Coordinates of C-alpha atoms in Angstrom, one line a residue:
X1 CA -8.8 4.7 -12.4
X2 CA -11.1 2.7 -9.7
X3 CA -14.6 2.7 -9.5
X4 CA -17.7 2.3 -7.0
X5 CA -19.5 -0.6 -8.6
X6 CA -22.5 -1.6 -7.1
X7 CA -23.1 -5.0 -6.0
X8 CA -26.8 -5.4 -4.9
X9 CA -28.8 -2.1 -2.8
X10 CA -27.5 -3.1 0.2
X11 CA -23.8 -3.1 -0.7
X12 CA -21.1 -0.8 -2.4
X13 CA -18.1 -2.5 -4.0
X14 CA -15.1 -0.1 -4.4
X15 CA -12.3 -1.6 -6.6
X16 CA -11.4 -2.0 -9.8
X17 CA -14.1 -1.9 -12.9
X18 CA -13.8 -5.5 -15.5
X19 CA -11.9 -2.8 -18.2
X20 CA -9.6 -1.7 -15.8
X21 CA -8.5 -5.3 -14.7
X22 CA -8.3 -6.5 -18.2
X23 CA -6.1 -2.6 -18.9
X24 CA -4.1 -4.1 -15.8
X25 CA -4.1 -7.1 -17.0
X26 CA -2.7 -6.5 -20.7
X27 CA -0.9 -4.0 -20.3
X28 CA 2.4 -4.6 -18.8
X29 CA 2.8 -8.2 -21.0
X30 CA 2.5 -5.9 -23.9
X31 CA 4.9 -2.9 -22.7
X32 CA 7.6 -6.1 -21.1
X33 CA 7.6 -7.9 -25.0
X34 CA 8.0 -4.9 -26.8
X35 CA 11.2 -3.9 -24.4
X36 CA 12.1 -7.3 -24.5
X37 CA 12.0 -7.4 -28.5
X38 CA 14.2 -3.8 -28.6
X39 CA 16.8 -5.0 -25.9
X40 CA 19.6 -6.3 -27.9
X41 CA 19.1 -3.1 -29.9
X42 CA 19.2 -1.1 -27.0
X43 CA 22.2 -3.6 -25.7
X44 CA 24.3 -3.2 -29.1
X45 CA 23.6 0.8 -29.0
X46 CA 24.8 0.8 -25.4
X47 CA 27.6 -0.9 -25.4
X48 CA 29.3 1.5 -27.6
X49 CA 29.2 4.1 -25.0
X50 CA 32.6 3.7 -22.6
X51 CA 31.3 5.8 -19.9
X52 CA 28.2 3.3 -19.0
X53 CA 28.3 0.9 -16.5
X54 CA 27.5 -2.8 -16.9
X55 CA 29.6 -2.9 -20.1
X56 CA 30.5 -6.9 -19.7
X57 CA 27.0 -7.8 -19.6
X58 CA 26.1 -5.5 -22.2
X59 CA 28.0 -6.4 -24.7
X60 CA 28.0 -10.0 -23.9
X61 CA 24.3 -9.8 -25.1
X62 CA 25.0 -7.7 -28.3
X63 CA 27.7 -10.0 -29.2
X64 CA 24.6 -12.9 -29.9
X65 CA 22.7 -13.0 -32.6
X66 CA 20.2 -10.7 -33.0
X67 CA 17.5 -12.8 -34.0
X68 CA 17.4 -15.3 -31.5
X69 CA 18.1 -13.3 -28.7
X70 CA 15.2 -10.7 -29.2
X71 CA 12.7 -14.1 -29.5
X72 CA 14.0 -14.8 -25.7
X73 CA 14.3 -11.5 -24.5
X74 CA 11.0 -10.8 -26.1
X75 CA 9.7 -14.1 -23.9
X76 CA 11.1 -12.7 -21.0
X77 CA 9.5 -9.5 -21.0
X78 CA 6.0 -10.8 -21.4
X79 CA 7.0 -13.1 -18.6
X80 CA 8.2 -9.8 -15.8
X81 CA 5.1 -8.7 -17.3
X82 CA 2.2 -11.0 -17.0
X83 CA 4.1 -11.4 -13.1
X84 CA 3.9 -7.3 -12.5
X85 CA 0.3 -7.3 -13.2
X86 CA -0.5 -10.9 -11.3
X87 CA 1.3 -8.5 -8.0
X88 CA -0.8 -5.2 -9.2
X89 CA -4.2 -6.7 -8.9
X90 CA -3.0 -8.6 -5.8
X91 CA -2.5 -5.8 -4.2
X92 CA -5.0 -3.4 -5.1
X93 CA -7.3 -2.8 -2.3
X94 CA -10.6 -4.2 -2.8
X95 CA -13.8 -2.6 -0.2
X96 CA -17.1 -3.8 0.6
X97 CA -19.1 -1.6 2.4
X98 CA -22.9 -2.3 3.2
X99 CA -25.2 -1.3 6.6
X100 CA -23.6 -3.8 8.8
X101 CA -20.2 -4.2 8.2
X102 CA -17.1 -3.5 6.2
X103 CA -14.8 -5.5 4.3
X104 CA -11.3 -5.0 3.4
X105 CA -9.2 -7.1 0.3
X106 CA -5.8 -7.1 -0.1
X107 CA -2.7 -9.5 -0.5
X108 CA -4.8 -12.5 -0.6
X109 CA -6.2 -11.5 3.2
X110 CA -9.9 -10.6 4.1
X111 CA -10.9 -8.4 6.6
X112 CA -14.3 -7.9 8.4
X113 CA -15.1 -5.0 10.8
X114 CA -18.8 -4.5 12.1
X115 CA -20.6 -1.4 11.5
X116 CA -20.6 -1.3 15.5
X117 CA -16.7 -1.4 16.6
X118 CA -16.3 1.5 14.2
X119 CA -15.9 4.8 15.6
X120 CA -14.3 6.7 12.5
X121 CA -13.6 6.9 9.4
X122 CA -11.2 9.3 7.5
X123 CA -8.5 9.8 4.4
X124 CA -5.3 10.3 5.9
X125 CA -3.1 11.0 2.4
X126 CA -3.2 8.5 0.2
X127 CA -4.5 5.9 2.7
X128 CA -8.3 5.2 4.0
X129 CA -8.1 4.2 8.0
X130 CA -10.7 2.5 10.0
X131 CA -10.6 3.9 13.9
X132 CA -12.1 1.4 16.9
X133 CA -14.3 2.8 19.7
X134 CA -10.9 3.3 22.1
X135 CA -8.9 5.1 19.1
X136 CA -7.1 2.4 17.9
X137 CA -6.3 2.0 14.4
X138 CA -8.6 -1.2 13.0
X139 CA -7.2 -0.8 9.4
X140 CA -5.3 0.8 7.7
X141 CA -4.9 0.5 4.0
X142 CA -3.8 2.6 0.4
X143 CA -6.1 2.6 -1.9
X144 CA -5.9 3.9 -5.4
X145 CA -9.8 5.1 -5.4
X146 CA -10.8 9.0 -5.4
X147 CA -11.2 10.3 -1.7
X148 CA -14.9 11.1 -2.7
X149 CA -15.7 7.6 -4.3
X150 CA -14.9 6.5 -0.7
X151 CA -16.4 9.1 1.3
X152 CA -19.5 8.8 -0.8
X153 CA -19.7 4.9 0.2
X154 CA -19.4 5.1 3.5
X155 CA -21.8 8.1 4.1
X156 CA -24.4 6.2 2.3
X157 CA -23.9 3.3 5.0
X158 CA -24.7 6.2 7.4
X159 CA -20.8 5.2 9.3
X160 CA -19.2 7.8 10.7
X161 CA -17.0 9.6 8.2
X162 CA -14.6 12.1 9.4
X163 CA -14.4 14.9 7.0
X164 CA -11.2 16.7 8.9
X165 CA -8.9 13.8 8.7
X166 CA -8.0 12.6 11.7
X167 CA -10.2 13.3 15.1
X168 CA -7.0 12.4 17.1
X169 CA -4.6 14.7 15.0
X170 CA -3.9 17.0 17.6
X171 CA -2.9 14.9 20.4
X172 CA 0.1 13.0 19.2
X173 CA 3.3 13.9 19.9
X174 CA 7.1 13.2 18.2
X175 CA 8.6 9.9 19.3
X176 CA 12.2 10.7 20.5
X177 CA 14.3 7.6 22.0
X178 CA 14.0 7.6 25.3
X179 CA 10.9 9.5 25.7
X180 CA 10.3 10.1 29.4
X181 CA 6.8 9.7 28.8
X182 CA 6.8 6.6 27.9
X183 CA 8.2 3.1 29.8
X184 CA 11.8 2.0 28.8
X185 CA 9.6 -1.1 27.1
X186 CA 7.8 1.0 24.9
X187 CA 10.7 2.9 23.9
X188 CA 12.6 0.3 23.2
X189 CA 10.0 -1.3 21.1
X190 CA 9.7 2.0 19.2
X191 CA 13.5 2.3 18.5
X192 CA 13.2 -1.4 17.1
X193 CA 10.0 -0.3 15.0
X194 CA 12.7 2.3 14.0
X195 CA 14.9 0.4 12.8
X196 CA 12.1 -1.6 11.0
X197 CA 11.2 1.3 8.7
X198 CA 14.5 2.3 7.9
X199 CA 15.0 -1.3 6.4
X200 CA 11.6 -0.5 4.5
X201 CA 10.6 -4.2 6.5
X202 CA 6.4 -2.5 6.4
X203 CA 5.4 -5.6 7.9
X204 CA 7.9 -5.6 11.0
X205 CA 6.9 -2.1 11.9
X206 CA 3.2 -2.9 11.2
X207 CA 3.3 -5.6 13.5
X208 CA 5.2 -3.3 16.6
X209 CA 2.7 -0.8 16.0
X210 CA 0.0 -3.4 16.9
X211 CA 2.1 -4.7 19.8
X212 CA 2.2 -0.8 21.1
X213 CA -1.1 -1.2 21.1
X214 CA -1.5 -3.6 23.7
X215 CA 0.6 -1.7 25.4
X216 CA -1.5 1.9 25.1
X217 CA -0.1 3.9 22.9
X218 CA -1.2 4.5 18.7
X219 CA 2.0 5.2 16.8
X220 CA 1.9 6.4 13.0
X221 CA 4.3 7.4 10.4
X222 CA 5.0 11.4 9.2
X223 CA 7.9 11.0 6.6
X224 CA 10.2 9.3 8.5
X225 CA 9.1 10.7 11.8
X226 CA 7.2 8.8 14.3
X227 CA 4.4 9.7 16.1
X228 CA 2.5 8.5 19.1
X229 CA -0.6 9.3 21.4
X230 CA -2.4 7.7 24.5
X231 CA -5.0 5.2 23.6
X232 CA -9.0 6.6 24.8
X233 CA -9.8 4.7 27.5

């Protein structure tokens, strides 16, 4: 769905192509009017099955008239949609990669990283990480791109792609609480990070996974298994 577009020589822009942004763009106002127009319909047929839940709503909206109901719910479709593609293109990753540096767009937040703090590069599932020169994770970011549209742009910046994933894959280990390995501060901090991903709070536990940093340690996700290993020094 994404594509390399090419800004000037120097620099390769991964993100999304001007069809696809207007596609993202139109598309879900148009799918949220037209289920907006059919809900009393939907409401009315509903309503008459006693074994559905949400049966006082239901057929509180069935019980209006028609007409003037579909013209609001129609309204409030295009509105939950022209919002669901304002978030969609707000967070699609955006990625600027030329000799020197690369940058990363997402959530209204710019990211720069020079060519030379940079020591890999690598696809790790559906996610495109930046590793520093003492293993530490720089970035780490979905993207909705092919693996080889990315690959592509970074090889032809000559940066140091990592075809097998990974170069650290082997040394971490599974976090356990109270790991004797690690200080009672770290595990603590872990358990809390824990915690923070069983809430599905991504930017608690992606700001204790920076603070484990500091501390030594790179931590990443597997399911809903943590993972750790001792920084390179």
């Amino acid at each position: 769905m994404f594509k390399s577009q090419q800004s000037n020589k120097h620099m390769t822009v991964i993100g999304l192509a001007p069809v696809e942004r207007v596609l993202v763009m139109l598309t879900p106002p148009v799918l949220g009017m037209i289920l907006g127009y059919f809900l009393p319909s939907i409401a009315d047929w509903v309503a008459g099955l006693p074994w559905f839940p949400l049966q006082g709503p239901l057929q509180l909206v069935a019980s209006f008239d028609e007409k003037w109901v579909a013209i609001v719910t129609t309204f409030l479709g295009l509105i939950a949609g022209v919002w669901l593609s304002a978030v969609a293109i707000k967070e699609s990753l955006v990625i600027a990669v030329s000799d020197d540096e690369v940058t990363m767009k997402i959530n209204d937040g710019t990211q720069r990283y020079s060519k030379s703090e940079i020591a890999s590069v690598f696809i790790d599932g559906k996610e495109l990480v930046l590793l520093g020169n003492t293993g530490q994770e720089l970035a780490r970011e979905a993207y909705e791109s092919t693996p080889a549209t990315i690959a592509d742009a970074f090889v032809k910046h000559r940066y140091p792609w990592s075809v097998e994933g990974d170069p650290y894959e082997t040394k971490y280990r599974l976090w356990v609480d109270q790991t004797p390995d690690l200080s009672p501060a770290l595990n603590a901090l872990l358990k809390g990070r824990e915690q923070a991903l069983q809430e599905k709070d991504v930017e608690s536990a992606k700001e204790m996974q920076r603070e484990a940093c500091k501390f030594g340690i790179m931590v990443k996700d597997r399911g809903k298994f943590q993972y750790w290993r001792n920084l390179s020094k």
